[in-house]
Tab-separated table of C-alpha atoms in Angstrom:
chain	number	residue	atom	x	y	z
A	1	UNK	CA	-101.721	10.747	-109.989
A	2	UNK	CA	-105.136	11.019	-107.723
A	3	UNK	CA	-107.534	13.564	-108.391
A	4	UNK	CA	-110.191	14.733	-105.366
A	5	UNK	CA	-113.884	15.496	-106.727
A	6	UNK	CA	-115.589	17.311	-104.074
A	7	UNK	CA	-119.261	19.151	-104.587
A	8	UNK	CA	-120.620	21.615	-103.542
A	9	UNK	CA	-117.856	24.267	-103.219
A	10	UNK	CA	-119.818	25.890	-101.075
A	11	UNK	CA	-123.267	25.612	-99.283
A	12	UNK	CA	-125.620	27.850	-96.747
A	13	UNK	CA	-128.158	25.707	-94.871
A	14	UNK	CA	-130.546	26.805	-92.102
A	15	UNK	CA	-130.004	25.091	-89.051
A	16	UNK	CA	-132.115	21.919	-89.102
A	17	UNK	CA	-131.923	21.009	-91.940
A	18	UNK	CA	-129.990	18.265	-93.603
A	19	UNK	CA	-126.688	17.656	-95.274
A	20	UNK	CA	-125.016	15.562	-97.781
A	21	UNK	CA	-121.319	16.052	-98.685
A	22	UNK	CA	-119.931	14.110	-101.560
A	23	UNK	CA	-116.235	12.893	-102.692
A	24	UNK	CA	-115.264	10.559	-105.219
A	25	UNK	CA	-111.747	9.765	-105.968
A	26	UNK	CA	-109.972	9.296	-109.804
A	27	UNK	CA	-106.360	7.444	-110.245
A	28	UNK	CA	-106.483	4.750	-107.480
A	29	UNK	CA	-108.164	1.871	-106.215
A	30	UNK	CA	-108.930	0.758	-102.685
A	31	UNK	CA	-107.668	4.228	-101.036
A	32	UNK	CA	-107.980	5.440	-97.702
A	33	UNK	CA	-110.433	8.597	-97.126
A	34	UNK	CA	-110.648	10.736	-94.714
A	35	UNK	CA	-113.145	13.687	-94.068
A	36	UNK	CA	-111.733	16.543	-92.023
A	37	UNK	CA	-113.361	19.699	-90.930
A	38	UNK	CA	-111.479	23.100	-90.593
A	39	UNK	CA	-113.464	25.828	-88.844
A	40	UNK	CA	-112.787	29.439	-88.629
A	41	UNK	CA	-109.240	30.612	-88.074
A	42	UNK	CA	-108.579	27.064	-86.308
A	43	UNK	CA	-106.983	24.144	-87.798
A	44	UNK	CA	-108.064	21.050	-89.097
A	45	UNK	CA	-109.914	17.639	-87.186
A	46	UNK	CA	-110.047	14.491	-88.415
A	47	UNK	CA	-113.727	13.987	-88.479
A	48	UNK	CA	-113.893	9.974	-89.795
A	49	UNK	CA	-111.950	7.844	-92.126
A	50	UNK	CA	-112.289	4.826	-93.473
A	51	UNK	CA	-110.398	2.270	-94.797
A	52	UNK	CA	-112.796	0.227	-97.631
A	53	UNK	CA	-116.384	0.405	-98.064
A	54	UNK	CA	-118.856	0.166	-95.355
A	55	UNK	CA	-115.718	0.643	-93.110
A	56	UNK	CA	-116.409	4.121	-91.043
A	57	UNK	CA	-114.120	5.091	-88.145
A	58	UNK	CA	-115.373	8.175	-86.316
A	59	UNK	CA	-112.679	10.062	-84.566
A	60	UNK	CA	-115.006	12.785	-82.597
A	61	UNK	CA	-118.395	12.186	-81.172
A	62	UNK	CA	-120.623	14.786	-83.045
A	63	UNK	CA	-123.509	15.519	-85.455
A	64	UNK	CA	-122.493	14.124	-88.607
A	65	UNK	CA	-121.766	10.596	-90.451
A	66	UNK	CA	-120.281	9.416	-92.878
A	67	UNK	CA	-120.911	6.680	-95.958
A	68	UNK	CA	-118.637	5.021	-97.977
A	69	UNK	CA	-120.984	3.112	-100.515
A	70	UNK	CA	-118.598	2.716	-102.903
A	71	UNK	CA	-114.555	2.157	-102.924
A	72	UNK	CA	-113.891	5.546	-104.392
A	73	UNK	CA	-116.844	7.510	-102.821
A	74	UNK	CA	-117.117	8.714	-99.517
A	75	UNK	CA	-120.414	10.966	-97.984
A	76	UNK	CA	-120.381	13.022	-95.191
A	77	UNK	CA	-124.319	13.580	-93.628
A	78	UNK	CA	-126.305	14.831	-91.067
A	79	UNK	CA	-130.367	14.775	-90.594
A	80	UNK	CA	-130.108	18.421	-88.711
A	81	UNK	CA	-127.219	20.958	-89.053
A	82	UNK	CA	-126.224	22.561	-86.517
A	83	UNK	CA	-124.951	26.328	-86.423
A	84	UNK	CA	-121.619	24.605	-84.548
A	85	UNK	CA	-121.420	22.421	-88.517
A	86	UNK	CA	-120.001	25.763	-89.969
A	87	UNK	CA	-116.565	25.095	-91.619
A	88	UNK	CA	-114.324	24.262	-94.405
A	89	UNK	CA	-115.045	20.443	-94.783
A	90	UNK	CA	-112.377	18.249	-97.059
A	91	UNK	CA	-112.216	14.954	-98.088
A	92	UNK	CA	-108.599	12.925	-98.455
A	93	UNK	CA	-107.244	9.861	-100.011
A	94	UNK	CA	-104.583	7.832	-99.213
A	95	UNK	CA	-102.805	4.905	-100.200
A	96	UNK	CA	-103.382	1.592	-97.803
A	97	UNK	CA	-100.899	0.410	-94.690
A	98	UNK	CA	-97.971	3.081	-95.935
A	99	UNK	CA	-97.128	5.871	-94.074
A	100	UNK	CA	-94.757	6.361	-96.925
A	101	UNK	CA	-97.612	7.612	-99.218
A	102	UNK	CA	-98.643	10.920	-98.463
A	103	UNK	CA	-102.312	12.183	-98.516
A	104	UNK	CA	-103.645	13.921	-100.990
A	105	UNK	CA	-106.691	16.482	-100.601
A	106	UNK	CA	-109.768	17.975	-102.570
A	107	UNK	CA	-110.747	21.455	-102.483
A	108	UNK	CA	-113.479	21.721	-100.074
A	109	UNK	CA	-116.742	22.449	-99.036
A	110	UNK	CA	-117.476	25.505	-97.565
A	111	UNK	CA	-120.459	25.271	-95.235
A	112	UNK	CA	-122.436	27.917	-93.605
A	113	UNK	CA	-125.288	27.081	-91.483
A	114	UNK	CA	-127.419	29.688	-91.180
B	1	UNK	CA	-97.762	9.948	-83.330
B	2	UNK	CA	-95.466	12.455	-82.286
B	3	UNK	CA	-95.806	15.894	-81.302
B	4	UNK	CA	-94.316	18.920	-83.733
B	5	UNK	CA	-93.426	21.848	-82.373
B	6	UNK	CA	-93.297	25.010	-85.130
B	7	UNK	CA	-93.178	29.022	-84.906
B	8	UNK	CA	-96.365	30.284	-85.077
B	9	UNK	CA	-95.215	33.219	-88.123
B	10	UNK	CA	-92.443	34.219	-90.311
B	11	UNK	CA	-91.777	36.471	-92.764
B	12	UNK	CA	-89.775	35.807	-95.854
B	13	UNK	CA	-88.188	38.772	-98.788
B	14	UNK	CA	-89.290	37.297	-102.499
B	15	UNK	CA	-86.870	35.353	-104.211
B	16	UNK	CA	-84.961	34.437	-101.073
B	17	UNK	CA	-84.757	30.822	-99.557
B	18	UNK	CA	-87.507	30.399	-96.157
B	19	UNK	CA	-86.692	27.752	-94.188
B	20	UNK	CA	-89.269	26.595	-92.118
B	21	UNK	CA	-88.380	24.917	-88.861
B	22	UNK	CA	-89.582	22.447	-86.659
B	23	UNK	CA	-89.138	19.937	-83.942
B	24	UNK	CA	-90.092	16.823	-83.305
B	25	UNK	CA	-87.895	15.619	-80.015
B	26	UNK	CA	-90.557	12.267	-79.594
B	27	UNK	CA	-90.834	10.977	-82.626
B	28	UNK	CA	-90.024	7.605	-83.114
B	29	UNK	CA	-87.731	5.152	-85.427
B	30	UNK	CA	-90.621	4.168	-87.739
B	31	UNK	CA	-92.201	7.920	-88.143
B	32	UNK	CA	-91.995	9.746	-91.110
B	33	UNK	CA	-91.818	13.577	-91.420
B	34	UNK	CA	-94.218	15.131	-93.856
B	35	UNK	CA	-94.618	18.676	-94.607
B	36	UNK	CA	-98.383	19.960	-96.400
B	37	UNK	CA	-99.175	23.635	-96.827
B	38	UNK	CA	-102.006	25.757	-97.276
B	39	UNK	CA	-102.850	28.415	-98.760
B	40	UNK	CA	-106.021	30.677	-97.798
B	41	UNK	CA	-109.311	29.266	-98.553
B	42	UNK	CA	-107.550	25.912	-100.391
B	43	UNK	CA	-107.191	22.198	-99.882
B	44	UNK	CA	-103.708	21.300	-98.258
B	45	UNK	CA	-101.108	20.536	-100.658
B	46	UNK	CA	-98.525	17.833	-100.381
B	47	UNK	CA	-94.865	19.189	-100.622
B	48	UNK	CA	-92.572	16.189	-99.018
B	49	UNK	CA	-91.718	13.863	-97.049
B	50	UNK	CA	-89.017	11.698	-95.420
B	51	UNK	CA	-87.655	9.028	-92.659
B	52	UNK	CA	-84.043	9.717	-91.985
B	53	UNK	CA	-82.559	11.198	-95.557
B	54	UNK	CA	-82.695	14.408	-96.346
B	55	UNK	CA	-85.176	14.842	-99.853
B	56	UNK	CA	-85.400	17.128	-102.733
B	57	UNK	CA	-88.056	17.345	-105.206
B	58	UNK	CA	-89.733	20.322	-107.473
B	59	UNK	CA	-91.169	22.036	-104.582
B	60	UNK	CA	-88.525	21.805	-101.740
B	61	UNK	CA	-85.509	20.541	-99.835
B	62	UNK	CA	-86.017	18.628	-96.339
B	63	UNK	CA	-83.203	18.672	-94.183
B	64	UNK	CA	-83.264	16.024	-90.955
B	65	UNK	CA	-81.081	16.422	-88.274
B	66	UNK	CA	-78.899	13.063	-87.591
B	67	UNK	CA	-80.723	12.236	-84.561
B	68	UNK	CA	-84.248	13.460	-86.432
B	69	UNK	CA	-85.761	15.346	-83.488
B	70	UNK	CA	-86.053	18.330	-85.892
B	71	UNK	CA	-86.382	19.134	-89.628
B	72	UNK	CA	-85.990	22.252	-91.796
B	73	UNK	CA	-88.022	22.846	-95.063
B	74	UNK	CA	-86.168	25.060	-97.127
B	75	UNK	CA	-87.949	26.632	-100.568
B	76	UNK	CA	-85.116	27.598	-101.709
B	77	UNK	CA	-86.663	30.744	-103.914
B	78	UNK	CA	-89.415	31.698	-102.373
B	79	UNK	CA	-92.664	33.711	-104.035
B	80	UNK	CA	-95.850	35.901	-103.097
B	81	UNK	CA	-97.668	32.786	-104.110
B	82	UNK	CA	-95.848	30.537	-101.408
B	83	UNK	CA	-97.439	32.634	-98.789
B	84	UNK	CA	-99.407	30.028	-96.419
B	85	UNK	CA	-99.757	28.115	-93.610
B	86	UNK	CA	-96.882	25.319	-93.654
B	87	UNK	CA	-97.665	22.024	-91.621
B	88	UNK	CA	-95.056	19.223	-89.990
B	89	UNK	CA	-96.601	16.352	-89.351
B	90	UNK	CA	-95.319	13.283	-88.045
B	91	UNK	CA	-96.847	10.088	-88.974
B	92	UNK	CA	-96.515	6.259	-89.035
B	93	UNK	CA	-95.461	4.286	-86.009
B	94	UNK	CA	-97.174	1.342	-84.723
B	95	UNK	CA	-101.061	0.103	-84.642
B	96	UNK	CA	-102.447	-0.545	-88.279
B	97	UNK	CA	-102.962	0.512	-91.482
B	98	UNK	CA	-105.098	3.914	-90.702
B	99	UNK	CA	-102.136	5.957	-91.928
B	100	UNK	CA	-104.357	9.432	-90.729
B	101	UNK	CA	-102.521	12.665	-91.128
B	102	UNK	CA	-102.422	15.086	-87.527
B	103	UNK	CA	-102.720	18.705	-88.204
B	104	UNK	CA	-101.020	20.957	-85.672
B	105	UNK	CA	-101.124	25.307	-85.760
B	106	UNK	CA	-98.416	25.157	-88.351
B	107	UNK	CA	-96.815	28.385	-89.364
B	108	UNK	CA	-98.084	30.791	-91.404
B	109	UNK	CA	-95.019	32.423	-93.956
B	110	UNK	CA	-95.507	35.675	-95.217
B	111	UNK	CA	-93.441	36.313	-98.386
B	112	UNK	CA	-92.863	40.045	-98.755
B	113	UNK	CA	-92.386	42.155	-101.875
């Protein structure tokens, strides 16, 4: 079965500082990868998804970007963090081309921008 | 993806069955019903999914009505550790291989001792 690794688990960053969150996946190949964000007291919002190396689709306009340099590596970045970037960031992995295949989530990174 | 409607919260006594309803009246024929739960400060956990037939696994049972416009997730013997937000998601349809999951607001299930 798949394992999704995310780090760090918690992060406190000042406004205007850069951000890099990493997600790696074990136990599968050629997955679709996703970044979600959950603001405090809110639901999960899909930010980015990727169907392959170098292929990124953005769901919402924002201060963040994503990259997929390797098949099982997905990175979320920002050049200058805003207060509104605070939240719980989750990486998910799922099989391609199949709605009959669940997504699996990592344990998330809790980001606080001060 | 079709929208789903869930009650915002429910209570259940420990040891009893928890029955969580979900309405998805605009579901299309090739869309699956998925259930996830999120325990506080953790990532969502996959529970079960189905297309037309009822499904059962070690965690829960999924009952889908014959017209597929609603479903019920059943936790047969709820424990305190089942306290979580439960999300019912309709997923699938036409349009490519993105396989996205779009989360709604879910049902907060509180299991009472």
